[in-house]
PDB file of C-alpha atoms in Angstrom:
ATOM      1  CA  GLY S   1     -88.255  88.405 -27.272  1.00  0.00           C
ATOM      2  CA  ALA S   2     -89.121  87.954 -23.702  1.00  0.00           C
ATOM      3  CA  GLY S   3     -86.892  89.090 -20.889  1.00  0.00           C
ATOM      4  CA  VAL S   4     -86.065  87.761 -17.544  1.00  0.00           C
ATOM      5  CA  SER S   5     -89.229  87.264 -15.544  1.00  0.00           C
ATOM      6  CA  GLN S   6     -89.532  86.803 -11.862  1.00  0.00           C
ATOM      7  CA  SER S   7     -92.384  85.925  -9.541  1.00  0.00           C
ATOM      8  CA  PRO S   8     -93.957  86.873  -7.340  1.00  0.00           C
ATOM      9  CA  SER S   9     -93.358  90.612  -7.715  1.00  0.00           C
ATOM     10  CA  ASN S  10     -93.987  91.281  -4.192  1.00  0.00           C
ATOM     11  CA  LYS S  11     -93.953  88.910  -1.113  1.00  0.00           C
ATOM     12  CA  VAL S  12     -94.966  89.634   2.414  1.00  0.00           C
ATOM     13  CA  THR S  13     -94.232  86.931   4.867  1.00  0.00           C
ATOM     14  CA  GLU S  14     -93.926  86.527   8.626  1.00  0.00           C
ATOM     15  CA  LYS S  15     -90.671  86.036  10.484  1.00  0.00           C
ATOM     16  CA  GLY S  16     -89.761  82.454  10.686  1.00  0.00           C
ATOM     17  CA  LYS S  17     -91.675  81.348   7.530  1.00  0.00           C
ATOM     18  CA  ASP S  18     -89.965  79.832   4.401  1.00  0.00           C
ATOM     19  CA  VAL S  19     -90.201  81.646   0.905  1.00  0.00           C
ATOM     20  CA  GLU S  20     -89.404  80.631  -2.548  1.00  0.00           C
ATOM     21  CA  LEU S  21     -88.755  83.082  -5.372  1.00  0.00           C
ATOM     22  CA  ARG S  22     -88.786  82.036  -8.978  1.00  0.00           C
ATOM     23  CA  CYS S  23     -86.747  83.249 -11.872  1.00  0.00           C
ATOM     24  CA  ASP S  24     -87.290  82.475 -15.730  1.00  0.00           C
ATOM     25  CA  PRO S  25     -84.153  83.592 -17.503  1.00  0.00           C
ATOM     26  CA  ILE S  26     -84.039  84.568 -21.208  1.00  0.00           C
ATOM     27  CA  SER S  27     -84.163  81.537 -23.454  1.00  0.00           C
ATOM     28  CA  GLY S  28     -80.615  80.311 -24.463  1.00  0.00           C
ATOM     29  CA  HIS S  29     -78.876  81.987 -21.742  1.00  0.00           C
ATOM     30  CA  THR S  30     -76.794  79.461 -19.868  1.00  0.00           C
ATOM     31  CA  ALA S  31     -75.697  81.773 -17.064  1.00  0.00           C
ATOM     32  CA  LEU S  32     -78.146  82.759 -14.252  1.00  0.00           C
ATOM     33  CA  TYR S  33     -77.371  85.065 -11.293  1.00  0.00           C
ATOM     34  CA  TRP S  34     -79.174  86.139  -8.123  1.00  0.00           C
ATOM     35  CA  TYR S  35     -78.516  89.481  -6.532  1.00  0.00           C
ATOM     36  CA  ARG S  36     -80.037  91.224  -3.557  1.00  0.00           C
ATOM     37  CA  GLN S  37     -80.698  94.896  -3.360  1.00  0.00           C
ATOM     38  CA  SER S  38     -81.161  96.551  -0.007  1.00  0.00           C
ATOM     39  CA  LEU S  39     -80.959  99.920   1.401  1.00  0.00           C
ATOM     40  CA  GLY S  40     -78.017  99.331   3.613  1.00  0.00           C
ATOM     41  CA  GLN S  41     -75.979  97.052   1.344  1.00  0.00           C
ATOM     42  CA  GLY S  42     -76.643  98.144  -2.177  1.00  0.00           C
ATOM     43  CA  LEU S  43     -76.582  95.387  -4.781  1.00  0.00           C
ATOM     44  CA  GLU S  44     -74.890  92.141  -3.502  1.00  0.00           C
ATOM     45  CA  PHE S  45     -74.194  88.936  -5.423  1.00  0.00           C
ATOM     46  CA  LEU S  46     -75.781  85.833  -4.047  1.00  0.00           C
ATOM     47  CA  ILE S  47     -75.347  82.836  -6.357  1.00  0.00           C
ATOM     48  CA  TYR S  48     -74.365  81.974  -9.935  1.00  0.00           C
ATOM     49  CA  PHE S  49     -75.250  79.120 -12.149  1.00  0.00           C
ATOM     50  CA  GLN S  50     -73.398  78.298 -15.413  1.00  0.00           C
ATOM     51  CA  GLY S  51     -74.615  75.420 -17.394  1.00  0.00           C
ATOM     52  CA  ASN S  52     -74.285  72.093 -15.715  1.00  0.00           C
ATOM     53  CA  SER S  53     -71.402  73.168 -13.606  1.00  0.00           C
ATOM     54  CA  ALA S  54     -71.663  73.474  -9.759  1.00  0.00           C
ATOM     55  CA  PRO S  55     -73.077  76.815  -8.737  1.00  0.00           C
ATOM     56  CA  ASP S  56     -70.899  79.409  -7.194  1.00  0.00           C
ATOM     57  CA  LYS S  57     -72.595  80.027  -3.836  1.00  0.00           C
ATOM     58  CA  SER S  58     -69.962  82.223  -2.407  1.00  0.00           C
ATOM     59  CA  GLY S  59     -72.318  85.219  -1.982  1.00  0.00           C
ATOM     60  CA  LEU S  60     -75.079  83.441   0.118  1.00  0.00           C
ATOM     61  CA  PRO S  61     -75.130  85.254   3.489  1.00  0.00           C
ATOM     62  CA  SER S  62     -76.220  82.212   5.494  1.00  0.00           C
ATOM     63  CA  ASP S  63     -77.233  78.415   5.226  1.00  0.00           C
ATOM     64  CA  ARG S  64     -80.861  79.608   5.401  1.00  0.00           C
ATOM     65  CA  PHE S  65     -80.438  80.584   1.757  1.00  0.00           C
ATOM     66  CA  SER S  66     -80.318  78.081  -1.128  1.00  0.00           C
ATOM     67  CA  ALA S  67     -81.052  77.961  -4.833  1.00  0.00           C
ATOM     68  CA  GLU S  68     -81.550  75.433  -7.620  1.00  0.00           C
ATOM     69  CA  ARG S  69     -81.722  75.537 -11.152  1.00  0.00           C
ATOM     70  CA  THR S  70     -83.760  72.743 -12.982  1.00  0.00           C
ATOM     71  CA  GLY S  71     -83.079  71.642 -16.437  1.00  0.00           C
ATOM     72  CA  GLY S  72     -80.596  74.534 -16.978  1.00  0.00           C
ATOM     73  CA  SER S  73     -83.486  77.068 -17.121  1.00  0.00           C
ATOM     74  CA  VAL S  74     -85.812  78.040 -14.241  1.00  0.00           C
ATOM     75  CA  SER S  75     -84.308  78.842 -10.911  1.00  0.00           C
ATOM     76  CA  THR S  76     -85.853  78.996  -7.514  1.00  0.00           C
ATOM     77  CA  LEU S  77     -84.243  80.913  -4.549  1.00  0.00           C
ATOM     78  CA  THR S  78     -85.336  79.556  -1.168  1.00  0.00           C
ATOM     79  CA  ILE S  79     -85.012  81.435   2.118  1.00  0.00           C
ATOM     80  CA  GLN S  80     -85.720  79.318   5.216  1.00  0.00           C
ATOM     81  CA  ARG S  81     -86.916  80.721   8.516  1.00  0.00           C
ATOM     82  CA  THR S  82     -86.845  84.245   7.141  1.00  0.00           C
ATOM     83  CA  GLN S  83     -85.603  87.041   9.307  1.00  0.00           C
ATOM     84  CA  GLN S  84     -86.417  90.840   9.148  1.00  0.00           C
ATOM     85  CA  GLU S  85     -82.889  91.588   7.681  1.00  0.00           C
ATOM     86  CA  ASP S  86     -83.841  89.431   4.633  1.00  0.00           C
ATOM     87  CA  SER S  87     -86.192  92.130   3.645  1.00  0.00           C
ATOM     88  CA  ALA S  88     -84.824  93.369   0.222  1.00  0.00           C
ATOM     89  CA  VAL S  89     -85.482  93.187  -3.472  1.00  0.00           C
ATOM     90  CA  TYR S  90     -84.184  89.956  -4.898  1.00  0.00           C
ATOM     91  CA  LEU S  91     -83.058  90.339  -8.479  1.00  0.00           C
ATOM     92  CA  CYS S  92     -82.321  87.669 -11.156  1.00  0.00           C
ATOM     93  CA  ALA S  93     -80.243  88.139 -14.182  1.00  0.00           C
ATOM     94  CA  SER S  94     -79.253  85.899 -17.018  1.00  0.00           C
ATOM     95  CA  SER S  95     -76.522  85.964 -19.772  1.00  0.00           C
ATOM     96  CA  LEU S  96     -74.865  84.031 -22.471  1.00  0.00           C
ATOM     97  CA  GLY S  97     -72.189  83.013 -19.823  1.00  0.00           C
ATOM     98  CA  LEU S  98     -69.254  84.499 -21.815  1.00  0.00           C
ATOM     99  CA  SER S  99     -66.572  86.686 -20.295  1.00  0.00           C
ATOM    100  CA  GLY S 100     -67.681  90.404 -20.559  1.00  0.00           C
ATOM    101  CA  ASP S 101     -71.081  89.732 -21.736  1.00  0.00           C
ATOM    102  CA  THR S 102     -74.089  91.636 -20.704  1.00  0.00           C
ATOM    103  CA  GLN S 103     -76.301  90.501 -17.812  1.00  0.00           C
ATOM    104  CA  TYR S 104     -80.151  91.186 -18.342  1.00  0.00           C
ATOM    105  CA  PHE S 105     -82.007  91.771 -15.183  1.00  0.00           C
ATOM    106  CA  GLY S 106     -85.696  90.695 -14.240  1.00  0.00           C
ATOM    107  CA  PRO S 107     -87.882  93.165 -12.473  1.00  0.00           C
ATOM    108  CA  GLY S 108     -87.184  91.723  -9.046  1.00  0.00           C
ATOM    109  CA  THR S 109     -89.179  90.278  -6.027  1.00  0.00           C
ATOM    110  CA  ARG S 110     -89.741  92.725  -3.273  1.00  0.00           C
ATOM    111  CA  LEU S 111     -89.618  90.610  -0.067  1.00  0.00           C
ATOM    112  CA  THR S 112     -90.925  92.125   3.231  1.00  0.00           C
ATOM    113  CA  VAL S 113     -90.541  90.065   6.339  1.00  0.00           C
ATOM    114  CA  LEU S 114     -92.782  91.164   9.172  1.00  0.00           C
TER     115      LEU S 114
ATOM    116  CA  GLY H   1     -61.137  91.612  -4.094  1.00  0.00           C
ATOM    117  CA  ASP H   2     -62.888  93.590  -6.863  1.00  0.00           C
ATOM    118  CA  SER H   3     -64.535  96.813  -5.945  1.00  0.00           C
ATOM    119  CA  VAL H   4     -66.156  99.756  -7.547  1.00  0.00           C
ATOM    120  CA  THR H   5     -66.468 103.272  -5.891  1.00  0.00           C
ATOM    121  CA  GLN H   6     -68.829 105.818  -7.473  1.00  0.00           C
ATOM    122  CA  MET H   7     -69.733 109.197  -6.232  1.00  0.00           C
ATOM    123  CA  GLU H   8     -72.152 109.467  -3.516  1.00  0.00           C
ATOM    124  CA  GLY H   9     -75.584 111.141  -4.288  1.00  0.00           C
ATOM    125  CA  PRO H  10     -78.111 112.358  -4.527  1.00  0.00           C
ATOM    126  CA  VAL H  11     -77.367 114.599  -7.317  1.00  0.00           C
ATOM    127  CA  THR H  12     -79.832 117.281  -8.411  1.00  0.00           C
ATOM    128  CA  LEU H  13     -79.415 119.091 -11.700  1.00  0.00           C
ATOM    129  CA  SER H  14     -81.476 121.322 -13.710  1.00  0.00           C
ATOM    130  CA  GLU H  15     -82.669 120.417 -17.134  1.00  0.00           C
ATOM    131  CA  GLU H  16     -79.964 120.832 -19.840  1.00  0.00           C
ATOM    132  CA  ALA H  17     -77.102 120.859 -17.283  1.00  0.00           C
ATOM    133  CA  CYS H  18     -74.035 118.721 -17.759  1.00  0.00           C
ATOM    134  CA  LEU H  19     -73.737 115.545 -15.880  1.00  0.00           C
ATOM    135  CA  THR H  20     -70.614 113.670 -14.655  1.00  0.00           C
ATOM    136  CA  ILE H  21     -70.885 110.668 -12.317  1.00  0.00           C
ATOM    137  CA  ASN H  22     -67.429 109.451 -11.277  1.00  0.00           C
ATOM    138  CA  CYS H  23     -66.513 105.788 -11.094  1.00  0.00           C
ATOM    139  CA  THR H  24     -63.382 104.228 -10.079  1.00  0.00           C
ATOM    140  CA  TYR H  25     -62.582 100.518  -9.761  1.00  0.00           C
ATOM    141  CA  THR H  26     -60.016  97.985  -8.300  1.00  0.00           C
ATOM    142  CA  ALA H  27     -59.832  94.693 -10.134  1.00  0.00           C
ATOM    143  CA  THR H  28     -57.242  92.124 -11.006  1.00  0.00           C
ATOM    144  CA  GLY H  29     -57.000  91.136 -14.745  1.00  0.00           C
ATOM    145  CA  TYR H  30     -58.938  92.851 -17.507  1.00  0.00           C
ATOM    146  CA  PRO H  31     -62.519  93.554 -16.380  1.00  0.00           C
ATOM    147  CA  SER H  32     -65.425  94.762 -18.545  1.00  0.00           C
ATOM    148  CA  LEU H  33     -67.236  97.916 -17.242  1.00  0.00           C
ATOM    149  CA  PHE H  34     -70.851  98.745 -17.161  1.00  0.00           C
ATOM    150  CA  TRP H  35     -73.228 101.428 -16.231  1.00  0.00           C
ATOM    151  CA  TYR H  36     -76.657 100.283 -15.332  1.00  0.00           C
ATOM    152  CA  VAL H  37     -79.806 102.583 -14.755  1.00  0.00           C
ATOM    153  CA  GLN H  38     -82.815 101.973 -12.593  1.00  0.00           C
ATOM    154  CA  TYR H  39     -85.778 104.160 -13.240  1.00  0.00           C
ATOM    155  CA  PRO H  40     -88.262 104.779 -10.409  1.00  0.00           C
ATOM    156  CA  GLY H  41     -90.309 101.642  -9.981  1.00  0.00           C
ATOM    157  CA  GLU H  42     -88.432  99.589 -12.570  1.00  0.00           C
ATOM    158  CA  GLY H  43     -85.728  96.959 -12.848  1.00  0.00           C
ATOM    159  CA  LEU H  44     -81.976  97.368 -13.674  1.00  0.00           C
ATOM    160  CA  GLN H  45     -81.386  98.238 -17.286  1.00  0.00           C
ATOM    161  CA  LEU H  46     -77.998  98.106 -19.143  1.00  0.00           C
ATOM    162  CA  LEU H  47     -77.254 101.653 -20.098  1.00  0.00           C
ATOM    163  CA  LEU H  48     -73.784 101.237 -21.604  1.00  0.00           C
ATOM    164  CA  LYS H  49     -70.657  99.036 -21.496  1.00  0.00           C
ATOM    165  CA  ALA H  50     -67.003  98.818 -22.482  1.00  0.00           C
ATOM    166  CA  THR H  51     -64.932  95.769 -22.580  1.00  0.00           C
ATOM    167  CA  LYS H  52     -61.456  96.935 -22.972  1.00  0.00           C
ATOM    168  CA  ALA H  53     -59.112  99.880 -22.275  1.00  0.00           C
ATOM    169  CA  ASP H  54     -59.862 103.029 -24.257  1.00  0.00           C
ATOM    170  CA  ASP H  55     -63.250 101.812 -25.482  1.00  0.00           C
ATOM    171  CA  LYS H  56     -66.099 104.292 -25.278  1.00  0.00           C
ATOM    172  CA  GLY H  57     -69.549 103.097 -24.426  1.00  0.00           C
ATOM    173  CA  SER H  58     -72.475 105.275 -25.463  1.00  0.00           C
ATOM    174  CA  ASN H  59     -76.217 105.251 -25.334  1.00  0.00           C
ATOM    175  CA  LYS H  60     -79.123 107.708 -25.174  1.00  0.00           C
ATOM    176  CA  GLY H  61     -76.669 110.625 -24.988  1.00  0.00           C
ATOM    177  CA  PHE H  62     -74.606 109.188 -22.285  1.00  0.00           C
ATOM    178  CA  GLU H  63     -70.968 108.206 -22.583  1.00  0.00           C
ATOM    179  CA  ALA H  64     -68.197 106.576 -20.585  1.00  0.00           C
ATOM    180  CA  THR H  65     -64.600 105.840 -21.541  1.00  0.00           C
ATOM    181  CA  TYR H  66     -62.702 102.908 -20.101  1.00  0.00           C
ATOM    182  CA  ARG H  67     -59.545 104.498 -18.653  1.00  0.00           C
ATOM    183  CA  LYS H  68     -57.032 101.895 -17.502  1.00  0.00           C
ATOM    184  CA  GLU H  69     -54.398 104.283 -16.482  1.00  0.00           C
ATOM    185  CA  THR H  70     -56.683 105.951 -13.996  1.00  0.00           C
ATOM    186  CA  THR H  71     -59.036 102.868 -13.388  1.00  0.00           C
ATOM    187  CA  SER H  72     -62.040 104.964 -14.070  1.00  0.00           C
ATOM    188  CA  PHE H  73     -65.243 104.790 -16.110  1.00  0.00           C
ATOM    189  CA  HIS H  74     -67.013 108.078 -15.552  1.00  0.00           C
ATOM    190  CA  LEU H  75     -70.540 108.593 -16.832  1.00  0.00           C
ATOM    191  CA  GLU H  76     -71.223 111.911 -18.824  1.00  0.00           C
ATOM    192  CA  LYS H  77     -74.047 113.585 -20.472  1.00  0.00           C
ATOM    193  CA  GLY H  78     -73.962 117.006 -22.056  1.00  0.00           C
ATOM    194  CA  SER H  79     -77.628 117.961 -21.502  1.00  0.00           C
ATOM    195  CA  VAL H  80     -79.841 115.990 -19.125  1.00  0.00           C
ATOM    196  CA  GLN H  81     -83.515 115.674 -19.248  1.00  0.00           C
ATOM    197  CA  VAL H  82     -86.202 115.325 -16.601  1.00  0.00           C
ATOM    198  CA  SER H  83     -86.576 111.680 -17.935  1.00  0.00           C
ATOM    199  CA  ASP H  84     -83.023 110.901 -16.922  1.00  0.00           C
ATOM    200  CA  SER H  85     -84.050 111.053 -13.226  1.00  0.00           C
ATOM    201  CA  ALA H  86     -82.931 107.565 -11.938  1.00  0.00           C
ATOM    202  CA  VAL H  87     -80.445 105.666  -9.937  1.00  0.00           C
ATOM    203  CA  TYR H  88     -77.203 104.985 -11.802  1.00  0.00           C
ATOM    204  CA  PHE H  89     -74.947 102.061 -10.961  1.00  0.00           C
ATOM    205  CA  CYS H  90     -71.328 101.524 -12.113  1.00  0.00           C
ATOM    206  CA  ALA H  91     -70.383  97.698 -12.129  1.00  0.00           C
ATOM    207  CA  LEU H  92     -67.484  95.638 -13.271  1.00  0.00           C
ATOM    208  CA  HIS H  93     -67.462  92.069 -14.633  1.00  0.00           C
ATOM    209  CA  PRO H  94     -64.139  90.286 -13.968  1.00  0.00           C
ATOM    210  CA  GLY H  95     -61.954  89.089 -16.948  1.00  0.00           C
ATOM    211  CA  GLY H  96     -60.609  85.531 -17.295  1.00  0.00           C
ATOM    212  CA  ALA H  97     -62.111  82.165 -16.401  1.00  0.00           C
ATOM    213  CA  GLY H  98     -64.315  81.566 -13.475  1.00  0.00           C
ATOM    214  CA  SER H  99     -67.551  83.249 -11.959  1.00  0.00           C
ATOM    215  CA  TYR H 100     -68.761  86.260 -13.770  1.00  0.00           C
ATOM    216  CA  GLN H 101     -70.729  87.971 -11.173  1.00  0.00           C
ATOM    217  CA  LEU H 102     -71.079  91.828 -11.375  1.00  0.00           C
ATOM    218  CA  THR H 103     -69.535  93.952  -8.637  1.00  0.00           C
ATOM    219  CA  PHE H 104     -71.636  97.127  -8.273  1.00  0.00           C
ATOM    220  CA  GLY H 105     -71.099 100.449  -6.840  1.00  0.00           C
ATOM    221  CA  LYS H 106     -73.497 101.809  -4.215  1.00  0.00           C
ATOM    222  CA  GLY H 107     -75.474 103.763  -6.959  1.00  0.00           C
ATOM    223  CA  THR H 108     -75.944 107.538  -7.467  1.00  0.00           C
ATOM    224  CA  LYS H 109     -79.349 108.961  -7.390  1.00  0.00           C
ATOM    225  CA  LEU H 110     -79.981 111.638 -10.058  1.00  0.00           C
ATOM    226  CA  SER H 111     -82.905 114.064  -9.983  1.00  0.00           C
ATOM    227  CA  VAL H 112     -83.402 116.521 -12.963  1.00  0.00           C
ATOM    228  CA  ILE H 113     -85.620 119.374 -12.319  1.00  0.00           C
ATOM    229  CA  PRO H 114     -87.442 121.473 -15.084  1.00  0.00           C
TER     230      PRO H 114
END
């Protein structure tokens, strides 16, 4: 079946602009995660959605970052007033939402802030 | 908090050499342990997992055993191939209720030369 998809695959933006990154999880997966992969920091957790519960936003690095998940499926990560240090690959993953289950990752969105 | 420590790379091996990538973890409770692989230009893929002590995960000739007494999950392969060249990430997924984000090690880049 279809895996996790993300769009766009690449995004180049100017400092100070807002960007939106999209994630389509695997159908039937109730849990959705956003991570960030950067050279200096490795893989960092950003935010987690599970069903209709309030999201765990504990990994968001600043209030410029926000995410929503509509209808328990598609998610959008928004970065406002982008900074150069936001340049990274943003990865989305989904899972069944059970303890110990496997997270399946999308191909990522490479964000470059000039 | 939870943490994962894996050996620093890069690691360069000749084809058919033995591979060990060390991974140790710190976690409360009973985490599940994972190895993910990222081939050049591709997204993260699950390589193998183990959900409880003494479990052995295996896939594509790779193995790792969940050792609770040494809090380790070392990745091994008896004979590497050029196609195994990739970045390998050890990760843990906490047990119990609550958020299930993965905590990753910093990754180990493996290059296999003919």
